[in-house]
PDB file of C-alpha atoms in Angstrom:
ATOM      1  CA  MET N   1     -49.365 -30.296 -13.167  1.00 43.00           C
ATOM      2  CA  LYS N   2     -48.229 -28.643  -9.926  1.00 39.00           C
ATOM      3  CA  LEU N   3     -44.863 -30.359 -10.304  1.00 36.00           C
ATOM      4  CA  PHE N   4     -44.488 -28.953 -13.850  1.00 34.00           C
ATOM      5  CA  VAL N   5     -45.356 -25.417 -12.711  1.00 38.00           C
ATOM      6  CA  ALA N   6     -42.841 -25.620  -9.863  1.00 37.00           C
ATOM      7  CA  PHE N   7     -40.150 -26.908 -12.230  1.00 33.00           C
ATOM      8  CA  ALA N   8     -40.897 -24.132 -14.756  1.00 35.00           C
ATOM      9  CA  ALA N   9     -40.656 -21.515 -12.014  1.00 37.00           C
ATOM     10  CA  LEU N  10     -37.291 -22.935 -10.948  1.00 35.00           C
ATOM     11  CA  VAL N  11     -35.979 -22.790 -14.523  1.00 33.00           C
ATOM     12  CA  ILE N  12     -37.129 -19.179 -14.915  1.00 34.00           C
ATOM     13  CA  ALA N  13     -35.461 -18.249 -11.609  1.00 35.00           C
ATOM     14  CA  CYS N  14     -32.189 -19.869 -12.658  1.00 34.00           C
ATOM     15  CA  VAL N  15     -32.243 -18.170 -16.070  1.00 32.00           C
ATOM     16  CA  SER N  16     -32.991 -14.832 -14.435  1.00 32.00           C
ATOM     17  CA  ALA N  17     -30.097 -15.269 -11.987  1.00 34.00           C
ATOM     18  CA  ALA N  18     -27.753 -16.204 -14.820  1.00 33.00           C
ATOM     19  CA  SER N  19     -28.890 -13.178 -16.801  1.00 33.00           C
ATOM     20  CA  LEU N  20     -28.214 -10.899 -13.838  1.00 39.00           C
ATOM     21  CA  ASP N  21     -24.741 -12.396 -13.471  1.00 45.00           C
ATOM     22  CA  GLY N  22     -24.078 -11.542 -17.111  1.00 57.00           C
ATOM     23  CA  VAL N  23     -25.155  -7.905 -16.878  1.00 81.00           C
ATOM     24  CA  LEU N  24     -22.201  -5.538 -17.024  1.00 80.00           C
ATOM     25  CA  ARG N  25     -22.093  -3.236 -14.035  1.00 85.00           C
ATOM     26  CA  PRO N  26     -19.526  -1.018 -12.327  1.00 84.00           C
ATOM     27  CA  ALA N  27     -17.972  -2.737  -9.311  1.00 86.00           C
ATOM     28  CA  PHE N  28     -14.723  -3.210  -7.455  1.00 82.00           C
ATOM     29  CA  PRO N  29     -12.120  -5.321  -9.283  1.00 77.00           C
ATOM     30  CA  GLU N  30     -12.224  -9.088  -9.082  1.00 67.00           C
ATOM     31  CA  GLY N  31      -8.466  -9.151  -8.531  1.00 71.00           C
ATOM     32  CA  ARG N  32      -7.264 -10.102 -11.986  1.00 68.00           C
ATOM     33  CA  ILE N  33      -4.190  -9.259 -14.031  1.00 72.00           C
ATOM     34  CA  ILE N  34      -5.476 -10.079 -17.518  1.00 70.00           C
ATOM     35  CA  ASN N  35      -2.627 -11.182 -19.845  1.00 72.00           C
ATOM     36  CA  GLY N  36      -0.031 -10.236 -17.229  1.00 76.00           C
ATOM     37  CA  HIS N  37       3.353 -11.878 -16.684  1.00 84.00           C
ATOM     38  CA  PRO N  38       5.651 -12.421 -13.672  1.00 88.00           C
ATOM     39  CA  ALA N  39       7.414  -9.286 -12.481  1.00 90.00           C
ATOM     40  CA  THR N  40      11.175  -9.324 -11.998  1.00 90.00           C
ATOM     41  CA  LYS N  41      12.158  -9.745  -8.364  1.00 88.00           C
ATOM     42  CA  GLY N  42      12.795  -6.307  -6.877  1.00 88.00           C
ATOM     43  CA  GLU N  43      10.952  -4.525  -9.688  1.00 92.00           C
ATOM     44  CA  ALA N  44       8.223  -3.209  -7.373  1.00 95.00           C
ATOM     45  CA  PRO N  45       9.698  -2.986  -3.842  1.00 95.00           C
ATOM     46  CA  PHE N  46       7.039  -0.411  -2.964  1.00 97.00           C
ATOM     47  CA  ILE N  47       4.043  -2.733  -3.296  1.00 96.00           C
ATOM     48  CA  VAL N  48       2.422  -4.221  -0.200  1.00 96.00           C
ATOM     49  CA  SER N  49      -0.163  -6.888   0.425  1.00 92.00           C
ATOM     50  CA  LEU N  50      -2.945  -6.110   2.894  1.00 94.00           C
ATOM     51  CA  LYS N  51      -3.952  -9.307   4.682  1.00 91.00           C
ATOM     52  CA  SER N  52      -6.739 -10.243   7.038  1.00 92.00           C
ATOM     53  CA  GLY N  53      -6.205 -13.983   7.113  1.00 87.00           C
ATOM     54  CA  SER N  54      -5.576 -13.792   3.370  1.00 84.00           C
ATOM     55  CA  HIS N  55      -4.635 -11.134   0.839  1.00 86.00           C
ATOM     56  CA  PHE N  56      -7.528  -8.727   0.232  1.00 88.00           C
ATOM     57  CA  CYS N  57      -6.009  -5.562  -1.272  1.00 92.00           C
ATOM     58  CA  GLY N  58      -2.807  -3.994  -2.523  1.00 93.00           C
ATOM     59  CA  GLY N  59      -1.129  -0.757  -1.549  1.00 96.00           C
ATOM     60  CA  SER N  60       2.045   1.268  -2.013  1.00 98.00           C
ATOM     61  CA  ILE N  61       4.690   2.519   0.412  1.00 98.00           C
ATOM     62  CA  ILE N  62       5.119   6.283  -0.008  1.00 98.00           C
ATOM     63  CA  ASP N  63       7.092   6.859   3.199  1.00 96.00           C
ATOM     64  CA  GLU N  64       8.564   4.662   5.919  1.00 97.00           C
ATOM     65  CA  HIS N  65       5.435   5.286   7.999  1.00 97.00           C
ATOM     66  CA  TRP N  66       2.759   5.517   5.275  1.00 98.00           C
ATOM     67  CA  VAL N  67       0.950   3.287   2.779  1.00 98.00           C
ATOM     68  CA  LEU N  68      -1.439   4.586   0.128  1.00 98.00           C
ATOM     69  CA  THR N  69      -4.360   2.419  -0.990  1.00 98.00           C
ATOM     70  CA  ALA N  70      -7.995   2.635  -2.088  1.00 97.00           C
ATOM     71  CA  GLY N  71     -10.574   3.922   0.386  1.00 97.00           C
ATOM     72  CA  HIS N  72     -12.789   0.900  -0.220  1.00 96.00           C
ATOM     73  CA  CYS N  73      -9.980  -1.367   1.051  1.00 96.00           C
ATOM     74  CA  LEU N  74     -10.066   0.078   4.570  1.00 97.00           C
ATOM     75  CA  ILE N  75     -12.907  -2.006   5.939  1.00 95.00           C
ATOM     76  CA  TYR N  76     -11.112  -3.858   8.751  1.00 96.00           C
ATOM     77  CA  SER N  77     -10.040  -2.471  12.105  1.00 96.00           C
ATOM     78  CA  ASP N  78      -7.097  -4.858  12.370  1.00 97.00           C
ATOM     79  CA  PHE N  79      -4.993  -6.343   9.573  1.00 97.00           C
ATOM     80  CA  GLU N  80      -1.424  -6.949   8.407  1.00 96.00           C
ATOM     81  CA  VAL N  81       0.637  -4.990   5.899  1.00 97.00           C
ATOM     82  CA  VAL N  82       3.210  -7.212   4.199  1.00 95.00           C
ATOM     83  CA  ALA N  83       6.062  -5.476   2.383  1.00 96.00           C
ATOM     84  CA  GLY N  84       8.859  -7.046   0.335  1.00 93.00           C
ATOM     85  CA  LEU N  85       6.688  -9.902  -0.907  1.00 90.00           C
ATOM     86  CA  HIS N  86       7.423 -11.270  -4.384  1.00 88.00           C
ATOM     87  CA  GLU N  87       6.378 -14.900  -4.242  1.00 83.00           C
ATOM     88  CA  ARG N  88       3.473 -15.570  -1.930  1.00 78.00           C
ATOM     89  CA  ASN N  89       5.049 -18.762  -0.587  1.00 77.00           C
ATOM     90  CA  ASP N  90       8.400 -17.105   0.228  1.00 78.00           C
ATOM     91  CA  GLU N  91       8.445 -14.618   3.099  1.00 79.00           C
ATOM     92  CA  SER N  92      12.221 -14.624   3.610  1.00 81.00           C
ATOM     93  CA  ASP N  93      12.655 -10.896   2.892  1.00 84.00           C
ATOM     94  CA  VAL N  94       9.280  -9.569   4.001  1.00 93.00           C
ATOM     95  CA  GLN N  95       8.527  -6.981   6.642  1.00 96.00           C
ATOM     96  CA  ILE N  96       5.166  -7.477   8.340  1.00 96.00           C
ATOM     97  CA  ARG N  97       3.479  -4.661  10.200  1.00 97.00           C
ATOM     98  CA  GLN N  98       0.302  -4.873  12.261  1.00 96.00           C
ATOM     99  CA  VAL N  99      -2.404  -2.228  11.938  1.00 96.00           C
ATOM    100  CA  ASN N 100      -4.531  -2.177  15.068  1.00 95.00           C
ATOM    101  CA  GLY N 101      -7.472   0.167  15.026  1.00 93.00           C
ATOM    102  CA  LYS N 102      -9.193   2.705  12.815  1.00 94.00           C
ATOM    103  CA  LYS N 103      -7.151   5.559  14.294  1.00 93.00           C
ATOM    104  CA  PHE N 104      -4.294   4.490  12.009  1.00 95.00           C
ATOM    105  CA  GLN N 105      -6.495   4.634   8.883  1.00 96.00           C
ATOM    106  CA  TYR N 106      -7.607   7.670   6.899  1.00 97.00           C
ATOM    107  CA  VAL N 107     -10.327   7.424   4.251  1.00 97.00           C
ATOM    108  CA  HIS N 108     -11.095  10.509   2.181  1.00 98.00           C
ATOM    109  CA  GLU N 109     -13.934  12.427   3.808  1.00 97.00           C
ATOM    110  CA  SER N 110     -15.879  12.682   0.519  1.00 96.00           C
ATOM    111  CA  TYR N 111     -15.676   8.998  -0.361  1.00 96.00           C
ATOM    112  CA  GLY N 112     -19.163   7.464  -0.421  1.00 92.00           C
ATOM    113  CA  GLY N 113     -18.203   3.825   0.153  1.00 91.00           C
ATOM    114  CA  ASP N 114     -19.100   2.499  -3.308  1.00 92.00           C
ATOM    115  CA  VAL N 115     -17.685   2.824  -6.814  1.00 92.00           C
ATOM    116  CA  GLY N 116     -17.076   6.449  -7.631  1.00 93.00           C
ATOM    117  CA  PRO N 117     -14.685   9.321  -6.920  1.00 95.00           C
ATOM    118  CA  ASN N 118     -12.468   9.990  -3.868  1.00 97.00           C
ATOM    119  CA  ASP N 119     -11.638   6.300  -3.472  1.00 98.00           C
ATOM    120  CA  ILE N 120      -8.377   6.847  -1.622  1.00 98.00           C
ATOM    121  CA  GLY N 121      -7.032   6.006   1.822  1.00 98.00           C
ATOM    122  CA  LEU N 122      -3.868   6.213   3.903  1.00 98.00           C
ATOM    123  CA  ILE N 123      -2.511   3.761   6.462  1.00 98.00           C
ATOM    124  CA  TYR N 124      -0.134   4.935   9.180  1.00 97.00           C
ATOM    125  CA  ILE N 125       2.519   2.327   9.971  1.00 97.00           C
ATOM    126  CA  GLU N 126       3.430   2.782  13.630  1.00 95.00           C
ATOM    127  CA  LYS N 127       6.614   0.694  13.448  1.00 96.00           C
ATOM    128  CA  ALA N 128       8.392   2.198  10.443  1.00 96.00           C
ATOM    129  CA  PHE N 129       9.430   0.059   7.489  1.00 97.00           C
ATOM    130  CA  ASP N 130      13.175  -0.456   7.171  1.00 95.00           C
ATOM    131  CA  LEU N 131      13.826   1.057   3.749  1.00 94.00           C
ATOM    132  CA  ASN N 132      17.567   0.375   4.020  1.00 89.00           C
ATOM    133  CA  ALA N 133      17.328  -3.396   4.447  1.00 84.00           C
ATOM    134  CA  LEU N 134      19.084  -5.505   1.811  1.00 77.00           C
ATOM    135  CA  SER N 135      18.377  -9.053   0.709  1.00 77.00           C
ATOM    136  CA  ARG N 136      21.112 -11.646   0.183  1.00 71.00           C
ATOM    137  CA  ASP N 137      21.598 -10.616  -3.434  1.00 69.00           C
ATOM    138  CA  GLY N 138      22.176  -6.982  -2.415  1.00 64.00           C
ATOM    139  CA  SER N 139      18.835  -5.667  -3.663  1.00 74.00           C
ATOM    140  CA  ALA N 140      16.404  -3.633  -1.582  1.00 79.00           C
ATOM    141  CA  PRO N 141      13.217  -5.694  -1.105  1.00 89.00           C
ATOM    142  CA  VAL N 142      11.339  -2.790   0.498  1.00 94.00           C
ATOM    143  CA  ALA N 143      11.354   0.793  -0.774  1.00 95.00           C
ATOM    144  CA  SER N 144       9.038   3.751  -1.217  1.00 97.00           C
ATOM    145  CA  ILE N 145       7.664   5.097  -4.498  1.00 97.00           C
ATOM    146  CA  ASN N 146       7.511   8.714  -5.615  1.00 96.00           C
ATOM    147  CA  LEU N 147       4.210  10.557  -5.805  1.00 97.00           C
ATOM    148  CA  PRO N 148       3.564  12.416  -9.091  1.00 95.00           C
ATOM    149  CA  SER N 149       6.093  15.246  -9.393  1.00 92.00           C
ATOM    150  CA  GLY N 150       4.228  17.237 -12.022  1.00 89.00           C
ATOM    151  CA  LYS N 151       7.250  17.099 -14.320  1.00 89.00           C
ATOM    152  CA  TYR N 152       5.949  14.226 -16.423  1.00 86.00           C
ATOM    153  CA  GLU N 153       2.820  13.366 -18.397  1.00 83.00           C
ATOM    154  CA  GLN N 154       0.474  10.980 -16.623  1.00 85.00           C
ATOM    155  CA  VAL N 155      -0.913   9.485 -19.796  1.00 88.00           C
ATOM    156  CA  GLY N 156       0.904   7.058 -22.049  1.00 90.00           C
ATOM    157  CA  ARG N 157       2.535   3.748 -21.249  1.00 93.00           C
ATOM    158  CA  GLY N 158       2.198   2.596 -17.650  1.00 94.00           C
ATOM    159  CA  LYS N 159       2.599  -0.543 -15.571  1.00 94.00           C
ATOM    160  CA  LEU N 160       0.270  -2.355 -13.233  1.00 92.00           C
ATOM    161  CA  PHE N 161       1.445  -4.641 -10.416  1.00 92.00           C
ATOM    162  CA  GLY N 162      -0.473  -7.137  -8.310  1.00 88.00           C
ATOM    163  CA  TRP N 163      -1.125 -10.727  -7.329  1.00 82.00           C
ATOM    164  CA  GLY N 164      -4.410 -10.814  -9.246  1.00 71.00           C
ATOM    165  CA  ARG N 165      -5.746 -13.965 -10.836  1.00 67.00           C
ATOM    166  CA  ASP N 166      -4.552 -14.765 -14.346  1.00 61.00           C
ATOM    167  CA  ASN N 167      -6.662 -15.526 -17.438  1.00 61.00           C
ATOM    168  CA  SER N 168      -7.428 -19.025 -16.190  1.00 62.00           C
ATOM    169  CA  GLY N 169      -8.714 -17.742 -12.854  1.00 63.00           C
ATOM    170  CA  TRP N 170      -5.803 -19.145 -10.854  1.00 66.00           C
ATOM    171  CA  LEU N 171      -4.096 -17.057  -8.183  1.00 69.00           C
ATOM    172  CA  PRO N 172      -0.418 -16.900  -9.232  1.00 72.00           C
ATOM    173  CA  ASN N 173       2.355 -17.407  -6.703  1.00 76.00           C
ATOM    174  CA  THR N 174       4.551 -14.692  -8.233  1.00 84.00           C
ATOM    175  CA  LEU N 175       3.809 -10.959  -8.368  1.00 90.00           C
ATOM    176  CA  GLN N 176       2.346 -10.113 -11.772  1.00 88.00           C
ATOM    177  CA  THR N 177       2.822  -7.049 -13.944  1.00 90.00           C
ATOM    178  CA  LEU N 178       1.157  -5.726 -17.071  1.00 89.00           C
ATOM    179  CA  ASP N 179       2.031  -2.893 -19.444  1.00 91.00           C
ATOM    180  CA  VAL N 180      -1.061  -0.739 -19.988  1.00 91.00           C
ATOM    181  CA  ASP N 181      -2.073   2.375 -21.901  1.00 92.00           C
ATOM    182  CA  VAL N 182      -3.000   5.110 -19.423  1.00 95.00           C
ATOM    183  CA  ILE N 183      -5.639   7.588 -20.629  1.00 94.00           C
ATOM    184  CA  GLY N 184      -7.107  10.721 -19.098  1.00 93.00           C
ATOM    185  CA  TYR N 185     -10.624  11.561 -17.977  1.00 95.00           C
ATOM    186  CA  THR N 186     -11.989  12.837 -21.320  1.00 95.00           C
ATOM    187  CA  GLU N 187     -10.867   9.836 -23.367  1.00 95.00           C
ATOM    188  CA  CYS N 188     -11.976   7.431 -20.654  1.00 94.00           C
ATOM    189  CA  LYS N 189     -15.402   9.052 -20.377  1.00 95.00           C
ATOM    190  CA  ALA N 190     -15.932   8.523 -24.102  1.00 95.00           C
ATOM    191  CA  ALA N 191     -15.043   4.819 -23.808  1.00 92.00           C
ATOM    192  CA  LEU N 192     -17.397   4.079 -20.889  1.00 93.00           C
ATOM    193  CA  PRO N 193     -21.204   3.902 -20.738  1.00 92.00           C
ATOM    194  CA  PHE N 194     -22.791   7.367 -20.459  1.00 92.00           C
ATOM    195  CA  ASP N 195     -23.901   6.746 -16.862  1.00 93.00           C
ATOM    196  CA  ALA N 196     -20.523   5.516 -15.567  1.00 93.00           C
ATOM    197  CA  PRO N 197     -19.651   7.114 -12.187  1.00 93.00           C
ATOM    198  CA  LEU N 198     -16.448   8.644 -13.565  1.00 94.00           C
ATOM    199  CA  GLU N 199     -15.127  12.002 -12.366  1.00 95.00           C
ATOM    200  CA  LYS N 200     -12.189  14.237 -13.267  1.00 96.00           C
ATOM    201  CA  VAL N 201     -10.256  12.801 -10.306  1.00 96.00           C
ATOM    202  CA  ASN N 202     -10.048   9.466 -12.171  1.00 96.00           C
ATOM    203  CA  ILE N 203      -7.688   8.149 -14.809  1.00 95.00           C
ATOM    204  CA  CYS N 204      -8.014   4.873 -16.701  1.00 94.00           C
ATOM    205  CA  SER N 205      -6.112   2.139 -18.486  1.00 91.00           C
ATOM    206  CA  TYR N 206      -7.504   1.039 -21.818  1.00 88.00           C
ATOM    207  CA  THR N 207      -6.496  -0.756 -24.988  1.00 80.00           C
ATOM    208  CA  ALA N 208      -9.403  -0.683 -27.424  1.00 76.00           C
ATOM    209  CA  GLY N 209     -10.676  -4.081 -28.504  1.00 73.00           C
ATOM    210  CA  THR N 210      -8.835  -6.101 -25.860  1.00 70.00           C
ATOM    211  CA  ALA N 211      -9.457  -7.256 -22.303  1.00 66.00           C
ATOM    212  CA  ASP N 212      -5.950  -6.208 -21.243  1.00 60.00           C
ATOM    213  CA  GLY N 213      -7.152  -3.079 -19.466  1.00 55.00           C
ATOM    214  CA  SER N 214     -10.466  -4.436 -18.277  1.00 51.00           C
ATOM    215  CA  CYS N 215     -11.213  -4.948 -14.599  1.00 63.00           C
ATOM    216  CA  ASN N 216      -7.550  -5.333 -13.811  1.00 66.00           C
ATOM    217  CA  GLY N 217      -5.550  -5.453 -10.644  1.00 72.00           C
ATOM    218  CA  ASP N 218      -5.824  -5.820  -6.914  1.00 84.00           C
ATOM    219  CA  SER N 219      -7.983  -3.125  -5.332  1.00 90.00           C
ATOM    220  CA  GLY N 220      -5.794  -0.311  -4.027  1.00 94.00           C
ATOM    221  CA  GLY N 221      -2.791  -1.582  -5.959  1.00 93.00           C
ATOM    222  CA  PRO N 222      -0.379   0.644  -7.895  1.00 95.00           C
ATOM    223  CA  LEU N 223      -0.562   1.959 -11.436  1.00 96.00           C
ATOM    224  CA  VAL N 224       2.868   3.446 -12.128  1.00 96.00           C
ATOM    225  CA  MET N 225       4.734   5.275 -14.858  1.00 96.00           C
ATOM    226  CA  ASP N 226       8.467   4.986 -15.431  1.00 94.00           C
ATOM    227  CA  THR N 227      10.247   8.367 -15.529  1.00 93.00           C
ATOM    228  CA  LYS N 228      13.841   9.597 -15.556  1.00 92.00           C
ATOM    229  CA  ASP N 229      13.529   9.915 -11.781  1.00 92.00           C
ATOM    230  CA  GLY N 230      12.180   6.384 -11.313  1.00 92.00           C
ATOM    231  CA  TYR N 231       8.642   5.087 -10.961  1.00 95.00           C
ATOM    232  CA  GLU N 232       5.883   7.513 -10.015  1.00 97.00           C
ATOM    233  CA  LEU N 233       2.620   6.329  -8.486  1.00 98.00           C
ATOM    234  CA  VAL N 234      -0.044   7.794 -10.770  1.00 97.00           C
ATOM    235  CA  GLY N 235      -3.094   5.655  -9.958  1.00 96.00           C
ATOM    236  CA  LEU N 236      -4.741   3.377  -7.398  1.00 96.00           C
ATOM    237  CA  VAL N 237      -6.878   0.491  -8.653  1.00 94.00           C
ATOM    238  CA  SER N 238     -10.448   1.587  -7.916  1.00 94.00           C
ATOM    239  CA  TRP N 239     -13.179  -0.050 -10.021  1.00 91.00           C
ATOM    240  CA  GLY N 240     -14.186  -1.490 -13.377  1.00 88.00           C
ATOM    241  CA  TYR N 241     -17.076  -3.189 -15.124  1.00 85.00           C
ATOM    242  CA  VAL N 242     -17.793  -6.774 -14.103  1.00 81.00           C
ATOM    243  CA  PRO N 243     -17.954  -9.641 -14.867  1.00 73.00           C
ATOM    244  CA  CYS N 244     -14.356  -9.208 -15.993  1.00 70.00           C
ATOM    245  CA  ALA N 245     -14.453 -11.959 -18.589  1.00 64.00           C
ATOM    246  CA  ALA N 246     -17.257 -10.224 -20.477  1.00 65.00           C
ATOM    247  CA  THR N 247     -16.041  -6.618 -20.575  1.00 71.00           C
ATOM    248  CA  MET N 248     -13.588  -4.618 -22.632  1.00 82.00           C
ATOM    249  CA  TYR N 249     -14.311  -1.310 -20.920  1.00 89.00           C
ATOM    250  CA  PRO N 250     -11.451   0.657 -19.331  1.00 90.00           C
ATOM    251  CA  SER N 251     -10.240   0.019 -15.791  1.00 91.00           C
ATOM    252  CA  VAL N 252     -10.683   3.025 -13.509  1.00 94.00           C
ATOM    253  CA  TYR N 253      -8.102   4.358 -11.055  1.00 95.00           C
ATOM    254  CA  THR N 254      -7.950   7.119  -8.478  1.00 97.00           C
ATOM    255  CA  ASP N 255      -5.726   9.850  -9.916  1.00 97.00           C
ATOM    256  CA  VAL N 256      -3.064  10.295  -7.221  1.00 98.00           C
ATOM    257  CA  SER N 257      -2.018  13.754  -8.429  1.00 96.00           C
ATOM    258  CA  SER N 258      -5.499  15.070  -7.641  1.00 97.00           C
ATOM    259  CA  TYR N 259      -4.990  14.229  -3.958  1.00 98.00           C
ATOM    260  CA  LYS N 260      -1.434  15.368  -3.239  1.00 97.00           C
ATOM    261  CA  ASP N 261      -2.664  18.151  -0.938  1.00 97.00           C
ATOM    262  CA  TRP N 262      -4.965  15.740   0.913  1.00 97.00           C
ATOM    263  CA  ILE N 263      -2.122  13.234   1.312  1.00 98.00           C
ATOM    264  CA  ALA N 264       0.233  15.922   2.660  1.00 97.00           C
ATOM    265  CA  GLU N 265      -2.420  17.157   5.100  1.00 96.00           C
ATOM    266  CA  LYS N 266      -3.066  13.697   6.544  1.00 96.00           C
ATOM    267  CA  MET N 267       0.610  12.816   6.767  1.00 95.00           C
ATOM    268  CA  SER N 268       1.265  15.978   8.748  1.00 93.00           C
ATOM    269  CA  ALA N 269      -1.375  14.963  11.322  1.00 82.00           C
ATOM    270  CA  LYS N 270       0.050  11.751  12.749  1.00 72.00           C
ATOM    271  CA  PRO N 271      -2.074   9.647  15.184  1.00 64.00           C
TER     272      PRO N 271
END
């Protein structure tokens, strides 16, 4: 009898744990590019991989000395910033920079450390990236991306880049990209649960009825829009509802245009 009771308790515990795993909740991305495809080499020379032993976040070069990423990515004192990476197993054109210490990292003062607004951070690169370097085929493997100019709409068709896991859960060798529909705060708010921690400093990607925009991307990675003046960095991958495989809610990004003054202020105060 005691053995039966113990077994029953174990079954209930396992069922409860499984149920909790299946509950949709806002969280940081699981690093997936749902239904993505390999990017063309040189298509995103601004993207970087943040590595502490292994890749843990994405980011974007906005200046030879500066990388923009999500605030929740800046959890290590020391790490590497790898620029020019396309295929993870080929570092022939990469530029690797060491970040040593918190004094080179700026997290927004109002960021609370969890999912929610103000999820933005800057990394100062002490040894500047060489933005004039050319690869053997004449292309520029490392370049900066424009911040939002204000001349173009920030809703419509956008692109996401990252090394996130594909539909099967495998980590692809090649940088992935995905075309997404970018929507503003009001439309995103209506598509999320009423208690979602969404604020007007967020934008989203969303295609109703599909998982394409759900829980996508590497944390801190770039959401861009193609303009007549080239790509503009409109969003940073911030959070989404997990587990990814079970949700069709929008993915949430930090709206870069809302922080242009903050970015300029921090960049003017070098370490």
